[in-house]
């Protein structure tokens, strides 16, 4: 698998859209609750000020309706800009999660085909590094076990006069692709070492 770099910030549209909608709903609910509470508190204070002003200065043309007509549209406009900003920020933030999830899916599919030489690397700002390390450890462990079975099979095959019993086993073992150097430290691959065609596609 050749290494390519994807510059799109939308690697898993459905997943990122769901998270973005959740973030926006949370922000909308909190903003409306806080805004409504502040408006009620301010309106009570303004109402008292209007009553005192009317007693001292006489009838005033300013009413609570005028104040509401002035404040509410501006609050809604500010909330709209805030939601748009949250939408853009959510897309960027969810990419740090969606990107690794996308790569984990590709790694899982490769492992399912028998490719145990694959190594996945994550960028410094990506999340789920622990999951990537677990995948690499799992793959390396499986590769070592399959490699040991393969060596033992070859050794036993040389000792047995009837090699037909080993034919099927060797056929199954040949479906696995193992790393060329199992003794190399796993961190060397995970940190972006010379993994060649086995490096998973970056997002």
Short mmCIF file of C-alpha atoms in Angstrom, two decimals:
data_model
loop_
_atom_site.label_atom_id
_atom_site.label_comp_id
_atom_site.label_asym_id
_atom_site.label_seq_id
_atom_site.Cartn_x
_atom_site.Cartn_y
_atom_site.Cartn_z
CA UNK A 1 0.00 0.00 0.00
CA UNK A 2 1.60 3.24 -1.06
CA UNK A 3 1.76 6.15 1.32
CA UNK A 4 -0.35 9.13 0.36
CA UNK A 5 -1.30 12.26 2.25
CA UNK A 6 -4.89 13.38 2.29
CA UNK A 7 -5.38 17.07 2.98
CA UNK A 8 -9.15 16.96 3.32
CA UNK A 9 -10.39 17.76 6.82
CA UNK A 10 -13.53 15.69 6.19
CA UNK A 11 -12.30 12.09 6.26
CA UNK A 12 -15.51 10.55 7.68
CA UNK A 13 -18.39 12.91 6.76
CA UNK A 14 -21.20 11.08 8.58
CA UNK A 15 -19.21 10.61 11.78
CA UNK A 16 -17.98 14.20 11.81
CA UNK A 17 -21.43 15.58 10.99
CA UNK A 18 -22.98 13.71 13.93
CA UNK A 19 -20.38 15.03 16.35
CA UNK A 20 -20.71 18.55 14.94
CA UNK A 21 -24.49 18.50 15.36
CA UNK A 22 -24.10 17.31 18.95
CA UNK A 23 -21.61 20.10 19.70
CA UNK A 24 -23.85 22.73 18.11
CA UNK A 25 -26.93 21.51 19.99
CA UNK A 26 -25.04 21.67 23.27
CA UNK A 27 -23.79 25.18 22.54
CA UNK A 28 -27.26 26.32 21.43
CA UNK A 29 -28.94 24.97 24.57
CA UNK A 30 -26.35 26.51 26.89
CA UNK A 31 -26.35 29.83 25.02
CA UNK A 32 -30.14 30.09 25.13
CA UNK A 33 -30.30 29.20 28.81
CA UNK A 34 -27.60 31.68 29.78
CA UNK A 35 -28.93 34.35 27.42
CA UNK A 36 -32.50 33.92 28.64
CA UNK A 37 -31.45 34.08 32.29
CA UNK A 38 -29.36 37.20 31.69
CA UNK A 39 -32.22 38.83 29.79
CA UNK A 40 -34.67 38.17 32.63
CA UNK A 41 -32.30 39.56 35.23
CA UNK A 42 -31.48 42.61 33.12
CA UNK A 43 -35.11 43.26 32.20
CA UNK A 44 -36.12 43.36 35.88
CA UNK A 45 -33.38 45.87 36.61
CA UNK A 46 -34.23 47.98 33.57
CA UNK A 47 -37.92 47.92 34.50
CA UNK A 48 -37.10 49.32 37.93
CA UNK A 49 -34.91 52.01 36.37
CA UNK A 50 -37.69 52.97 33.95
CA UNK A 51 -40.20 53.29 36.79
CA UNK A 52 -37.85 55.49 38.83
CA UNK A 53 -37.07 57.60 35.77
CA UNK A 54 -40.77 58.09 35.08
CA UNK A 55 -41.35 59.24 38.66
CA UNK A 56 -38.48 61.74 38.58
CA UNK A 57 -38.52 62.97 34.98
CA UNK A 58 -42.10 62.38 34.04
CA UNK A 59 -43.45 60.17 31.30
CA UNK A 60 -40.75 58.57 29.14
CA UNK A 61 -41.20 57.14 25.67
CA UNK A 62 -38.77 54.27 26.35
CA UNK A 63 -40.49 50.98 27.18
CA UNK A 64 -39.42 47.42 27.79
CA UNK A 65 -40.75 46.52 24.37
CA UNK A 66 -38.35 49.02 22.80
CA UNK A 67 -35.46 47.56 24.74
CA UNK A 68 -36.46 44.02 23.77
CA UNK A 69 -36.76 45.02 20.11
CA UNK A 70 -33.26 46.46 20.33
CA UNK A 71 -31.56 43.61 22.20
CA UNK A 72 -33.16 40.41 20.93
CA UNK A 73 -32.25 40.78 17.21
CA UNK A 74 -28.65 41.56 18.12
CA UNK A 75 -28.50 38.62 20.51
CA UNK A 76 -29.81 36.31 17.77
CA UNK A 77 -27.26 37.66 15.28
CA UNK A 78 -24.44 37.13 17.78
CA UNK A 79 -25.71 33.61 18.45
CA UNK A 80 -25.79 32.88 14.72
CA UNK A 81 -22.17 33.98 14.29
CA UNK A 82 -21.21 31.93 17.35
CA UNK A 83 -22.88 28.80 15.95
CA UNK A 84 -21.09 29.27 12.62
CA UNK A 85 -17.77 29.58 14.45
CA UNK A 86 -18.59 26.48 16.53
CA UNK A 87 -19.44 24.60 13.32
CA UNK A 88 -16.05 25.37 11.76
CA UNK A 89 -14.21 24.62 14.99
CA UNK A 90 -16.10 21.34 15.41
CA UNK A 91 -15.09 20.18 11.93
CA UNK A 92 -11.44 20.85 12.74
CA UNK A 93 -11.65 19.19 16.15
CA UNK A 94 -13.56 16.13 14.94
CA UNK A 95 -10.96 15.62 12.21
CA UNK A 96 -8.39 14.77 14.90
CA UNK A 97 -10.72 11.92 15.90
CA UNK A 98 -12.20 10.97 12.53
CA UNK A 99 -8.78 10.75 10.87
CA UNK A 100 -7.46 8.09 13.26
CA UNK A 101 -10.79 6.21 13.12
CA UNK A 102 -10.52 6.19 9.32
CA UNK A 103 -6.98 4.80 9.54
CA UNK A 104 -7.97 2.19 12.13
CA UNK A 105 -10.65 0.93 9.75
CA UNK A 106 -8.10 0.57 6.95
CA UNK A 107 -5.67 -1.20 9.27
CA UNK A 108 -8.38 -3.61 10.44
CA UNK A 109 -9.26 -4.42 6.82
CA UNK A 110 -5.60 -5.03 5.99
CA UNK A 111 -5.19 -7.32 8.99
CA UNK A 112 -8.32 -9.17 7.87
CA UNK A 113 -6.61 -9.94 4.56
CA UNK A 114 -3.65 -11.46 6.41
CA UNK A 115 -1.29 -8.47 6.19
CA UNK A 116 0.46 -8.52 9.56
CA UNK A 117 3.31 -6.32 8.37
CA UNK A 118 1.20 -3.17 8.34
CA UNK A 119 2.05 -0.36 10.77
CA UNK A 120 -0.15 2.63 11.47
CA UNK A 121 1.24 6.01 12.47
CA UNK A 122 -0.66 9.00 13.80
CA UNK A 123 0.25 12.65 13.56
CA UNK A 124 1.20 14.51 16.76
CA UNK A 125 -2.14 16.34 16.98
CA UNK A 126 -4.27 13.24 16.38
CA UNK A 127 -6.25 11.53 19.12
CA UNK A 128 -6.52 7.78 19.80
CA UNK A 129 -2.75 7.23 19.95
CA UNK A 130 -3.29 4.54 22.60
CA UNK A 131 -5.60 2.67 20.21
CA UNK A 132 -3.02 2.90 17.42
CA UNK A 133 -0.32 1.56 19.76
CA UNK A 134 -2.65 -1.29 20.77
CA UNK A 135 -3.25 -2.15 17.10
CA UNK A 136 0.50 -2.16 16.42
CA UNK A 137 1.19 -4.35 19.46
CA UNK A 138 -1.60 -6.73 18.48
CA UNK A 139 -0.35 -6.98 14.90
CA UNK A 140 3.25 -7.49 16.00
CA UNK A 141 2.19 -10.17 18.50
CA UNK A 142 0.18 -12.03 15.88
CA UNK A 143 3.04 -11.78 13.40
CA UNK A 144 5.49 -13.23 15.91
CA UNK A 145 3.17 -16.13 16.72
CA UNK A 146 2.46 -16.88 13.06
CA UNK A 147 6.18 -16.64 12.32
CA UNK A 148 6.97 -19.09 15.11
CA UNK A 149 4.32 -21.52 13.85
CA UNK A 150 5.70 -21.23 10.32
CA UNK A 151 9.25 -21.98 11.47
CA UNK A 152 8.10 -24.92 13.55
CA UNK A 153 6.11 -26.25 10.60
CA UNK A 154 9.15 -26.09 8.34
CA UNK A 155 11.28 -27.83 10.97
CA UNK A 156 8.74 -30.60 11.51
CA UNK A 157 8.22 -31.02 7.78
CA UNK A 158 11.91 -31.80 7.34
CA UNK A 159 11.66 -34.55 9.94
CA UNK A 160 8.48 -36.18 8.68
CA UNK A 161 8.71 -38.49 5.66
CA UNK A 162 5.10 -37.82 4.69
CA UNK A 163 4.88 -34.12 3.89
CA UNK A 164 1.24 -34.17 2.78
CA UNK A 165 0.04 -33.39 6.30
CA UNK A 166 1.94 -30.11 6.20
CA UNK A 167 0.78 -29.00 2.76
CA UNK A 168 -2.53 -27.54 3.95
CA UNK A 169 -0.92 -25.88 6.96
CA UNK A 170 1.75 -24.26 4.81
CA UNK A 171 -0.95 -23.09 2.41
CA UNK A 172 -2.80 -21.39 5.26
CA UNK A 173 0.37 -19.86 6.68
CA UNK A 174 1.31 -18.50 3.26
CA UNK A 175 -1.77 -16.26 3.37
CA UNK A 176 -0.21 -14.17 6.14
CA UNK A 177 2.16 -11.36 5.31
CA UNK A 178 4.74 -10.93 8.06
CA UNK A 179 7.18 -8.07 8.71
CA UNK A 180 10.63 -8.60 7.26
CA UNK A 181 12.32 -7.78 10.56
CA UNK A 182 10.29 -8.94 13.54
CA UNK A 183 13.13 -8.08 15.88
CA UNK A 184 12.96 -4.35 15.15
CA UNK A 185 11.51 -2.33 18.06
CA UNK A 186 7.85 -1.53 17.56
CA UNK A 187 8.39 2.14 18.46
CA UNK A 188 10.69 2.50 15.47
CA UNK A 189 7.81 1.67 13.14
CA UNK A 190 5.14 3.54 15.07
CA UNK A 191 7.21 6.74 15.06
CA UNK A 192 7.27 6.77 11.29
CA UNK A 193 10.36 4.68 10.63
CA UNK A 194 11.19 2.97 7.37
CA UNK A 195 7.95 1.08 6.99
CA UNK A 196 7.85 1.34 3.21
CA UNK A 197 4.74 0.00 1.51
CA UNK A 198 3.34 -1.32 4.79
CA UNK A 199 2.63 2.10 6.27
CA UNK A 200 -1.05 2.84 6.44
CA UNK A 201 -2.43 5.71 4.41
CA UNK A 202 -2.23 9.04 6.20
CA UNK A 203 -5.29 11.29 6.46
#
